[in-house]
Short mmCIF file of C-alpha atoms in Angstrom, two decimals:
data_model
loop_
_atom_site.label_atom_id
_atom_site.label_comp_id
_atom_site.label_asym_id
_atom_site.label_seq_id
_atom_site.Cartn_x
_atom_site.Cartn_y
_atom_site.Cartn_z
CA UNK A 133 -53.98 -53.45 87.92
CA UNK A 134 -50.78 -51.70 86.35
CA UNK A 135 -50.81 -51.08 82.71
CA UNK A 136 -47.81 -50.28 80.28
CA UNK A 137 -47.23 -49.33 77.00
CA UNK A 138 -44.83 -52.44 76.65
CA UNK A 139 -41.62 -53.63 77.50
CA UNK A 140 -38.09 -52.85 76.71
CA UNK A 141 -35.24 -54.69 76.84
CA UNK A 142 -31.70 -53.49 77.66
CA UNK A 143 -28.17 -55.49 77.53
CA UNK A 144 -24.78 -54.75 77.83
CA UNK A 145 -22.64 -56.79 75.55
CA UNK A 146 -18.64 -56.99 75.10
CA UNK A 147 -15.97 -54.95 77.36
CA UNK A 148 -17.18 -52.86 79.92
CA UNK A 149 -16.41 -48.93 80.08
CA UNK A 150 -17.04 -46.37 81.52
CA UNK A 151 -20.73 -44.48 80.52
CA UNK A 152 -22.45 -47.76 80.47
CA UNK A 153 -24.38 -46.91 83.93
CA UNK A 154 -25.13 -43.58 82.36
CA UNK A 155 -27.00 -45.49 79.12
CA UNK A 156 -29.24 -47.98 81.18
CA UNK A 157 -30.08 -45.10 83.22
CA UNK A 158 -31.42 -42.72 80.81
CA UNK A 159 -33.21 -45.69 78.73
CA UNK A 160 -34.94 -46.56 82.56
CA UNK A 161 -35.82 -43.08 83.18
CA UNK A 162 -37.35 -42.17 80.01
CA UNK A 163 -39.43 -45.54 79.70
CA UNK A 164 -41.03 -45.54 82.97
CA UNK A 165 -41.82 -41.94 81.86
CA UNK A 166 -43.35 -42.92 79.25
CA UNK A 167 -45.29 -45.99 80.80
CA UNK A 168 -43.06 -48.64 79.66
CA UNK A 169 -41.55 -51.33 81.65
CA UNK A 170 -38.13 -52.31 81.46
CA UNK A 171 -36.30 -55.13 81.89
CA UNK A 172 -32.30 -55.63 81.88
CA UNK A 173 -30.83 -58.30 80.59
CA UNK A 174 -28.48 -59.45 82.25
CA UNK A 175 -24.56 -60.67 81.09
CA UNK A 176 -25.27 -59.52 77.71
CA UNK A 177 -26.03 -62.49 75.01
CA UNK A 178 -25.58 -64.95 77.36
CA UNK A 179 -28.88 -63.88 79.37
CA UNK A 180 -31.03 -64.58 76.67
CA UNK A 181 -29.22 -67.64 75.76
CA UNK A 182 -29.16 -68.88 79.28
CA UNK A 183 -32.69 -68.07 80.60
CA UNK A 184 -35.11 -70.98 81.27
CA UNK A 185 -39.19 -69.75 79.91
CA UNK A 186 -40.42 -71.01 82.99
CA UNK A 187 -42.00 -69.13 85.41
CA UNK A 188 -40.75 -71.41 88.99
CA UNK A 189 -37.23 -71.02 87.30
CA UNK A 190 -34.23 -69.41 88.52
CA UNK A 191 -33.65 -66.28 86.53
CA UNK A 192 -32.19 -64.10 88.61
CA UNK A 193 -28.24 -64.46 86.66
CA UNK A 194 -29.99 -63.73 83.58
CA UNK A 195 -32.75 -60.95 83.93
CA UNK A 196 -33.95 -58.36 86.51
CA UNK A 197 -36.52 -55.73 86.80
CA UNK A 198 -34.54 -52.21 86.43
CA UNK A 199 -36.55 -48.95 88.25
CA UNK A 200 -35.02 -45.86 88.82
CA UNK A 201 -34.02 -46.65 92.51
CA UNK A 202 -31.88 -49.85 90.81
CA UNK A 203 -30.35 -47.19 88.06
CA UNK A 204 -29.92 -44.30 90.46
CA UNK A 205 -27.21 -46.21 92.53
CA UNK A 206 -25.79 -46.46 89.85
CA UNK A 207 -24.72 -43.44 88.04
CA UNK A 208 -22.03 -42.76 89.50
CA UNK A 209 -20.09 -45.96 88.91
CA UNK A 210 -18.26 -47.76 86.01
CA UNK A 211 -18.62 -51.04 84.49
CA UNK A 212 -22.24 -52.15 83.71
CA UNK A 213 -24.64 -53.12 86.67
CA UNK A 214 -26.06 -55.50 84.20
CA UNK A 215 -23.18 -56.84 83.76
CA UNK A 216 -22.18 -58.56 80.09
CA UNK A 217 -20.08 -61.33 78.19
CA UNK A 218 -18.17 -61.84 74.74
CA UNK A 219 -21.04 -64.52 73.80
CA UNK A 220 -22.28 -64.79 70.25
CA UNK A 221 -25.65 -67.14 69.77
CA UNK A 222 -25.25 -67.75 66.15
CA UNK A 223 -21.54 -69.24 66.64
CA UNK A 224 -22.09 -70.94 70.75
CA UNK A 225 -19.43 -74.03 71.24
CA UNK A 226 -20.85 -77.20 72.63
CA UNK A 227 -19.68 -76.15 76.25
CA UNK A 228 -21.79 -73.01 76.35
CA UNK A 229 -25.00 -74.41 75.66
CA UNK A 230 -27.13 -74.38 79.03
CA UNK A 231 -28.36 -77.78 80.26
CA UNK A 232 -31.96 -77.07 79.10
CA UNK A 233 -31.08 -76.65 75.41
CA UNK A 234 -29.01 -79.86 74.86
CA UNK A 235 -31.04 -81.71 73.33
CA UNK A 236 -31.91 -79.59 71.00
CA UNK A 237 -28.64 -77.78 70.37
CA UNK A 238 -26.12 -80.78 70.14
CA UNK A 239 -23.00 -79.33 67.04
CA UNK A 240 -19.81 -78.71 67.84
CA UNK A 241 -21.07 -75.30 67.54
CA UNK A 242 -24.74 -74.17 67.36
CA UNK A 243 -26.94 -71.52 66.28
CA UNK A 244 -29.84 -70.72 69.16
CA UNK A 245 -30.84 -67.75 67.57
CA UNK A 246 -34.07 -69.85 68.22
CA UNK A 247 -34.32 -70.08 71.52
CA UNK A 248 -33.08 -66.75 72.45
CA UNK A 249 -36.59 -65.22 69.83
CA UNK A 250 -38.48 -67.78 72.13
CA UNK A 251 -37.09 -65.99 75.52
CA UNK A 252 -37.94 -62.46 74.01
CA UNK A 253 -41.14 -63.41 73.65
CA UNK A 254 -42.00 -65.01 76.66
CA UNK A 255 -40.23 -62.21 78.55
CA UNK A 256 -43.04 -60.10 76.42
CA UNK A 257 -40.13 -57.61 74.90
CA UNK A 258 -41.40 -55.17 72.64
CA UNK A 259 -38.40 -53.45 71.62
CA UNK A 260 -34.74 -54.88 72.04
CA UNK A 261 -31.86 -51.36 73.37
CA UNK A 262 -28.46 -53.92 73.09
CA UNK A 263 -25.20 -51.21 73.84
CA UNK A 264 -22.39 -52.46 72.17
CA UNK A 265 -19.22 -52.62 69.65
CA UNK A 266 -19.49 -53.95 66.31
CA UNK A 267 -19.63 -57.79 67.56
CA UNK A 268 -22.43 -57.03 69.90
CA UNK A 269 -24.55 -55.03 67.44
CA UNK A 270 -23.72 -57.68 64.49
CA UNK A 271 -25.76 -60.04 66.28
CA UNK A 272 -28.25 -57.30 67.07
CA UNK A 273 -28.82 -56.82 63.52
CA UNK A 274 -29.09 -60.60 63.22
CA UNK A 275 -32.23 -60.56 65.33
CA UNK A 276 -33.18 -57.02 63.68
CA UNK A 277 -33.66 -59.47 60.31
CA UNK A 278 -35.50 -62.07 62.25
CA UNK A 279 -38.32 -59.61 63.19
CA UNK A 280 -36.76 -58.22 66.62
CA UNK A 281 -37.65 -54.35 67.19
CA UNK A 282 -34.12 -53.33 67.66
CA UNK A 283 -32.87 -50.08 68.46
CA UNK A 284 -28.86 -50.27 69.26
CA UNK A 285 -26.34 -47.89 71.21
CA UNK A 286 -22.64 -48.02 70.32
CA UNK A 287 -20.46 -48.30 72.46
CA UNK A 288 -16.42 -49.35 72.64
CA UNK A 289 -13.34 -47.57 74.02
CA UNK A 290 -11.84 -47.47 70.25
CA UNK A 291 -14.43 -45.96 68.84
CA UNK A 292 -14.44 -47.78 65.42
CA UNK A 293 -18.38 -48.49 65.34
CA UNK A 294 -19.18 -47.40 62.48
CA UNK A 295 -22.22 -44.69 61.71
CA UNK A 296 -21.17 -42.77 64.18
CA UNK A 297 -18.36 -40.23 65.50
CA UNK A 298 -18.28 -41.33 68.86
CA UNK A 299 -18.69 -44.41 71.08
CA UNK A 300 -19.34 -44.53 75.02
CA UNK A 301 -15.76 -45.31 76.52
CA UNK A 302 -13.80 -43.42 74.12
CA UNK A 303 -14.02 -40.06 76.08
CA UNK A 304 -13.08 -41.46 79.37
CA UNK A 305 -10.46 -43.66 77.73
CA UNK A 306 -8.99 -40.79 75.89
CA UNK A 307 -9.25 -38.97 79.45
CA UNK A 308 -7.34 -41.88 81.34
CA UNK A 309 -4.67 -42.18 78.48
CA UNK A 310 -3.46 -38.63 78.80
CA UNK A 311 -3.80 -38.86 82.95
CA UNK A 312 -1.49 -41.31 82.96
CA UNK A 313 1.18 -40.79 79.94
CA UNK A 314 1.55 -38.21 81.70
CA UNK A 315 2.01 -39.55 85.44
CA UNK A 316 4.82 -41.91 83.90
CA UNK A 317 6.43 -39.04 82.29
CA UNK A 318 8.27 -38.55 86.11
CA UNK A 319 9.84 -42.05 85.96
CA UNK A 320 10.65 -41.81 82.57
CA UNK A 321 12.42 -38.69 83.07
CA UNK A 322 14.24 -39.59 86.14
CA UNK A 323 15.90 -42.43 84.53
CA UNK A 324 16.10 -40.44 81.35
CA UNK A 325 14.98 -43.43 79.48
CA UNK A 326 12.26 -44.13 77.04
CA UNK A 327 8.69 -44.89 77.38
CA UNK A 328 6.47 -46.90 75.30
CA UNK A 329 2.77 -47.06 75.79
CA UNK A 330 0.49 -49.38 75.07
CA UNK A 331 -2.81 -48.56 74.43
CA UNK A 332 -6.22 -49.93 73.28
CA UNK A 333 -6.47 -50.07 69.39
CA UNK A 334 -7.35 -53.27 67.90
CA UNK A 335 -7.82 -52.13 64.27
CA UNK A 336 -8.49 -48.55 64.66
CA UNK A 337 -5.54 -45.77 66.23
CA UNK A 338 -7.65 -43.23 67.47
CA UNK A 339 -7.18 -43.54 71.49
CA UNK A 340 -3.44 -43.15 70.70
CA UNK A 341 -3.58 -40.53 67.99
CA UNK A 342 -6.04 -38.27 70.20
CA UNK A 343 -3.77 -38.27 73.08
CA UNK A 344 -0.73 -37.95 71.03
CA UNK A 345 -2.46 -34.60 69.50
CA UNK A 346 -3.34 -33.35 73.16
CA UNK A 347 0.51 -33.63 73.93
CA UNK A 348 0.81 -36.54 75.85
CA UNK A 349 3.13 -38.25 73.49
CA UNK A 350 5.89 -37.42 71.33
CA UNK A 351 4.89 -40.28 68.44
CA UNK A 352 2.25 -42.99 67.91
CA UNK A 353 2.03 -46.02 66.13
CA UNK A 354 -1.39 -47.02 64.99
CA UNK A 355 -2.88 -49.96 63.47
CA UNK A 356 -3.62 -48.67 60.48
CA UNK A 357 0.09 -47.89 59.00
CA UNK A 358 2.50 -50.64 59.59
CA UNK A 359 5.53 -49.29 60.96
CA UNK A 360 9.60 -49.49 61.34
CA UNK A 361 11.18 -49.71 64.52
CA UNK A 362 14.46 -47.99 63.44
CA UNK A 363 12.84 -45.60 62.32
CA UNK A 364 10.20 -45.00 65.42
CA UNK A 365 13.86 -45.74 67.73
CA UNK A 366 15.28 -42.88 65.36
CA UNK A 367 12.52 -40.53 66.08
CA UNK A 368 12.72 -40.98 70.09
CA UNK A 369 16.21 -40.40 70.48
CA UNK A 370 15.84 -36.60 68.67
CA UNK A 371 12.86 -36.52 70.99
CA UNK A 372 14.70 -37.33 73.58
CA UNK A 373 17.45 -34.96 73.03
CA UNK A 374 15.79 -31.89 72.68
CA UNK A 375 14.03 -32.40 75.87
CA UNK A 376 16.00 -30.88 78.55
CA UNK A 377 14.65 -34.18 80.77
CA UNK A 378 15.89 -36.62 78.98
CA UNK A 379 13.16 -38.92 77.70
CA UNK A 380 10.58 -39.38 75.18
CA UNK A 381 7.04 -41.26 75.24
CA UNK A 382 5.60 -43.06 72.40
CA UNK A 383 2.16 -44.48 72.09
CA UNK A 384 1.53 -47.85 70.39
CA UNK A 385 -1.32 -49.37 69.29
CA UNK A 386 -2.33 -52.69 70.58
CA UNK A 387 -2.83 -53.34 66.92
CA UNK A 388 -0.16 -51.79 65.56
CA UNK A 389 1.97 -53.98 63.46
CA UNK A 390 6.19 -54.10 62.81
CA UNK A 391 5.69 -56.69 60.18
CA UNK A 392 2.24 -57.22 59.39
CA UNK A 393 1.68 -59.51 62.41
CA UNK A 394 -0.38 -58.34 65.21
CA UNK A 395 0.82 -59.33 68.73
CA UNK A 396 -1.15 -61.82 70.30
CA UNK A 397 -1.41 -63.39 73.92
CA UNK A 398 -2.06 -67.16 73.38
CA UNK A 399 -3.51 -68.94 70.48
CA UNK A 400 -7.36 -68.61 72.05
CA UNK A 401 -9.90 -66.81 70.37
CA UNK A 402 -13.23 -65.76 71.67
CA UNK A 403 -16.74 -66.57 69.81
CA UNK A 404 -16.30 -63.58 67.81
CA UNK A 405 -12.90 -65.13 66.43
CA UNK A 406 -10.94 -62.61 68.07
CA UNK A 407 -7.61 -63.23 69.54
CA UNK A 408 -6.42 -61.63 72.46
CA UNK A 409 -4.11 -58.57 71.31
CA UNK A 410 -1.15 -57.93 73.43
CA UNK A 411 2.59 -57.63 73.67
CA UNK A 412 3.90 -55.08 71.12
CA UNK A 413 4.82 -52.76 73.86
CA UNK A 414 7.08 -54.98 75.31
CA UNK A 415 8.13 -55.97 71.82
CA UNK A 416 9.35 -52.18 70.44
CA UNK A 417 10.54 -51.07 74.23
CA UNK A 418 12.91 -54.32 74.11
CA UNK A 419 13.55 -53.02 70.10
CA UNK A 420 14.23 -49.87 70.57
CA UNK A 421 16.51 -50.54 73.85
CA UNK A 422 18.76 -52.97 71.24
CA UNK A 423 19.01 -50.64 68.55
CA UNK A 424 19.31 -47.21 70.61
CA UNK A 425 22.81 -47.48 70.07
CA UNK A 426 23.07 -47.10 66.55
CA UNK A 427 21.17 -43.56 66.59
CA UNK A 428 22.76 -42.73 70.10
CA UNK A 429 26.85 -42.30 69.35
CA UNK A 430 27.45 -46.16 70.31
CA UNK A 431 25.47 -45.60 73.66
CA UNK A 432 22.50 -47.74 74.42
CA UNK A 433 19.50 -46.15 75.78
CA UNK A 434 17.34 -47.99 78.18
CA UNK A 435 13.20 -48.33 76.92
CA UNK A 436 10.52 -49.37 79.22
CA UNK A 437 7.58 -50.47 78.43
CA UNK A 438 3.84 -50.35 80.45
CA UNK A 439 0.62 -51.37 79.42
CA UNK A 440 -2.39 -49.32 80.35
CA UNK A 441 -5.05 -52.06 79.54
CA UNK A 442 -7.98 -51.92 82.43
CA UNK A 443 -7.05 -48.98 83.72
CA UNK A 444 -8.21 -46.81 81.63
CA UNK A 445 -11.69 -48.39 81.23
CA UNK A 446 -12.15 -48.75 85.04
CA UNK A 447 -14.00 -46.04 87.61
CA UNK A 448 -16.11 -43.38 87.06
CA UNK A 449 -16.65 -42.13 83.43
CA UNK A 450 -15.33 -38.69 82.61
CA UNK A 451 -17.74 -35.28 81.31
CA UNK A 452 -18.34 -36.85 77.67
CA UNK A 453 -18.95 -40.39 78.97
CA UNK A 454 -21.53 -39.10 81.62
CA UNK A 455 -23.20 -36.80 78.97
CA UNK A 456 -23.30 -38.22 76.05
CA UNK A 457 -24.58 -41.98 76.98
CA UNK A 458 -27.37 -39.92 78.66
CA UNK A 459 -28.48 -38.40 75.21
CA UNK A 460 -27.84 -41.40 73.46
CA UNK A 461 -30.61 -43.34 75.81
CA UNK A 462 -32.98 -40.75 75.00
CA UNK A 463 -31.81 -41.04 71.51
CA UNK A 464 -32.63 -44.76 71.86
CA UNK A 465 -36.51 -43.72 73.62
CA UNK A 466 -37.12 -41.14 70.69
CA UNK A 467 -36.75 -44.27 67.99
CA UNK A 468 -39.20 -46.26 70.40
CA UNK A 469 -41.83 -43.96 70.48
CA UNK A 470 -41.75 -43.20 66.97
CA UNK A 471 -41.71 -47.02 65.67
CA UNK A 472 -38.96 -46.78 64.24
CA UNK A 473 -36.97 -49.76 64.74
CA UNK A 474 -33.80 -50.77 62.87
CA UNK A 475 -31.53 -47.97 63.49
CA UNK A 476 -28.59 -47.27 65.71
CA UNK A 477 -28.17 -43.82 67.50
CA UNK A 478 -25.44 -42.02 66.74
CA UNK A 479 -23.29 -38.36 66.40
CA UNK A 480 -22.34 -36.94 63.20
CA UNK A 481 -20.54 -34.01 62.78
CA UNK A 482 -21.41 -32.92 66.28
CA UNK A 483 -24.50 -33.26 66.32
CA UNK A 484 -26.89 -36.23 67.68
CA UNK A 485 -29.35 -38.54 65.22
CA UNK A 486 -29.22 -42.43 64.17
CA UNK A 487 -28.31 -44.38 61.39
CA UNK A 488 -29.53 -47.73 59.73
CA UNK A 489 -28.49 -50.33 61.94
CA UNK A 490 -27.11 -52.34 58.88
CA UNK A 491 -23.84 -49.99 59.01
CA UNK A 492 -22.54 -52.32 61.41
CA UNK A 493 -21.86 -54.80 58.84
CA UNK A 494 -19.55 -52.09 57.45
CA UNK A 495 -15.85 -51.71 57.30
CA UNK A 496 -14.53 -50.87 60.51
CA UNK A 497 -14.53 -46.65 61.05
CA UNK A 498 -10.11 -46.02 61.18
CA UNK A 499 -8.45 -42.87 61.61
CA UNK A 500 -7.92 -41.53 57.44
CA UNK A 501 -3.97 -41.73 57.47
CA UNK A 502 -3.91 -39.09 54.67
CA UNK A 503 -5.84 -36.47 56.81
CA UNK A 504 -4.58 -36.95 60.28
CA UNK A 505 -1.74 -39.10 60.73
CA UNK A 506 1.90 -38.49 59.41
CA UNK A 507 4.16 -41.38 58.20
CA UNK A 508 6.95 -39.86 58.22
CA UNK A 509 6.73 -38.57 61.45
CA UNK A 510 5.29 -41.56 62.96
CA UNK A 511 2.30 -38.55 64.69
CA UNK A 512 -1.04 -36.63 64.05
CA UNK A 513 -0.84 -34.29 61.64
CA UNK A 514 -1.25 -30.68 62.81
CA UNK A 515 -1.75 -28.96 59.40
CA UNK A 516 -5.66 -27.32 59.41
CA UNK A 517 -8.32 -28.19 62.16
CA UNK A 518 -11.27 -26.19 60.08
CA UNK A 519 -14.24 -28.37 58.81
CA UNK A 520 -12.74 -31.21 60.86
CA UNK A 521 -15.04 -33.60 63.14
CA UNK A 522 -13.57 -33.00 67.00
CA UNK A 523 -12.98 -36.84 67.38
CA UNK A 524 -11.46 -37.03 64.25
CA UNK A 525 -13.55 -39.82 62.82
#
């Protein structure tokens, strides 16, 4: 008869990006190593929400065995083989509630932080490795509190966990971002027009100030300065004239704001609360177009505007997203061993450790305008590098 140590538990929760595959894999690898068992759960929250404690069920949406033939396929990929979801247990509308809970669970909107303890323990976990942003790991702390051995992995493409300098998805994201600014740069330049970007960025500028810095972009907008379009239009056009191509590229924030209002697509909002950002490109392309002529001699100027949205969290991750998830899984197996639950791995200052997991209930990490971003200029500031953190967080 096969013994183990215990059991781990691993979930996915929230977007998917790139270095994902990387994370379950080194957490697999190590475990079995070390005589644990693991298990992956599957669709993030909504696997433990959804799974029935009975032995004859079904369980095959909500849980699977993971070995390293299962992770091995994997490595190589993007996205999350275990797959994941936006759901929150301590806020689950009506319509979410599986069949099985019902009766039990019967508000408007329920807490079933209940019956997701119950599945950990009849799936026998020992120690709970969720990956994700801030909402993700808010409800990991949740069951941290309830008596959960908890040992979280950040991960989000704007890297504005805080605890930590860096996030799995922001390298590849910040990778993708420049790739393609810069393959757009040709039809910008052929119609001598200008190009607005719109990036990720909900509350946090980073993955358009780091590719402004690396040249990609002539400006940036960012979340956490509210901006003026005249003055961003202003900018573009001397941009635009000094280049002997003819056009200029600016990067905006999906969270940047014109007048305090974020752009939204619909009035929906997820269990989190979040609506879905979108639109401002479109919104200071068709701006800028309008008031080109005022900063242009009388002659409009034409701005286009694309969204880079999935594409740059889709395919295979980049050198930092392979790499780091990988140390940050081992990261995860080091806290295990040691019984040290509670704590989220992390990278300060360049170099790997972890943090108490109840930073997550922090203010949201965002770039420090004073430091790196110029207002005037509407772009990174250039002035010293020395002492700095390299992703500027």
């Amino acid at each position: 008869m096969t013994t183990h140590k215990g059991t781990i538990g691993i979930l996915t929760g929230g977007g998917d990006v790139p270095g994902l595959n990387p994370a379950i894999r080194a957490v697999t690898i190590r475990a079995i190593g070390e005589g644990y068992r693991v298990v992956g759960l599957r669709r993030g929250w909504a696997g433990l929400v959804d799974l029935v404690p009975d032995k004859d069920a079904d369980n095959s949406l909500n849980f699977q065995m993971l070995d390293e033939g299962v992770v091995n396929r994997s490595i190589r990929t993007g996205g999350t083989l275990l797959h994941s979801s936006r759901t929150r247990p301590s806020h689950l509308p009506r319509k979410f509630v599986p069949a099985h809970l019902t009766g039990e669970y019967s508000e408007d909107v329920n807490d079933v932080t209940g019956a997701v303890l119950k599945n950990l323990d009849w799936l026998g976990i020992d120690y709970l490795i969720p990956i994700g942003g801030d909402d993700t790991l808010s409800y990991a702390y949740r069951l941290h509190t309830e008596g959960v051995k908890v040992v979280a992995i950040p991960k989000t493409m704007d890297n504005d966990v805080p605890g930590t300098d860096y996030c799995i998805g922001f390298g590849t994201c910040v990778t993708r971002t420049i790739e393609m600014t810069h393959a757009l740069r040709s039809t910008a330049g052929s119609h001598e027009r200008i190009l607005v970007i719109e990036v990720f960025g909900r509350y946090a500028g980073f993955t358009a100030l780091l590719p402004t810095m690396a040249g990609a972009a002539d400006r940036c907008v960012i979340p956490e300065q509210e901006f003026e379009v005249e003055k961003l239009t202003e900018l573009l056009i001397q941009d635009r004239d000094r280049n002997p191509n003819r056009y200029s590229v600016a990067l905006v924030s999906e969270g940047a704001t014109m007048s305090g209002e974020m752009s939204f697509e619909g009035e929906g909002t997820d269990q989190y609360g979040h609506r879905r950002l979108g639109g401002i490109g479109d919104q200071v392309a068709n701006q800028i177009s309008e008031l080109s002529a005022g900063f242009n001699n009388g002659n409009r100027i034409e701005a286009t505007s694309q969204r880079l949205g999935y594409m740059v969290r889709s395919g295979v991750p980049d050198a930092i997203d392979s790499v780091a998830p990988m140390a940050f899984g081992n990261l995860a197996l080091d806290l295990v061993l040691q019984g040290t639950p509670g704590r989220l791995v992390s990278v300060s200052q360049g170099v790997y450790g972890n943090v108490s997991l109840d930073v997550v209930h922090g203010p949201h990490k965002v770039v420090d305008i004073e430091k790196y971003y110029n207002t005037e200029r509407l772009r990174p500031n250039y002035a010293t590098f020395d002492g700095n953190p390299l992703f500027l967080s």
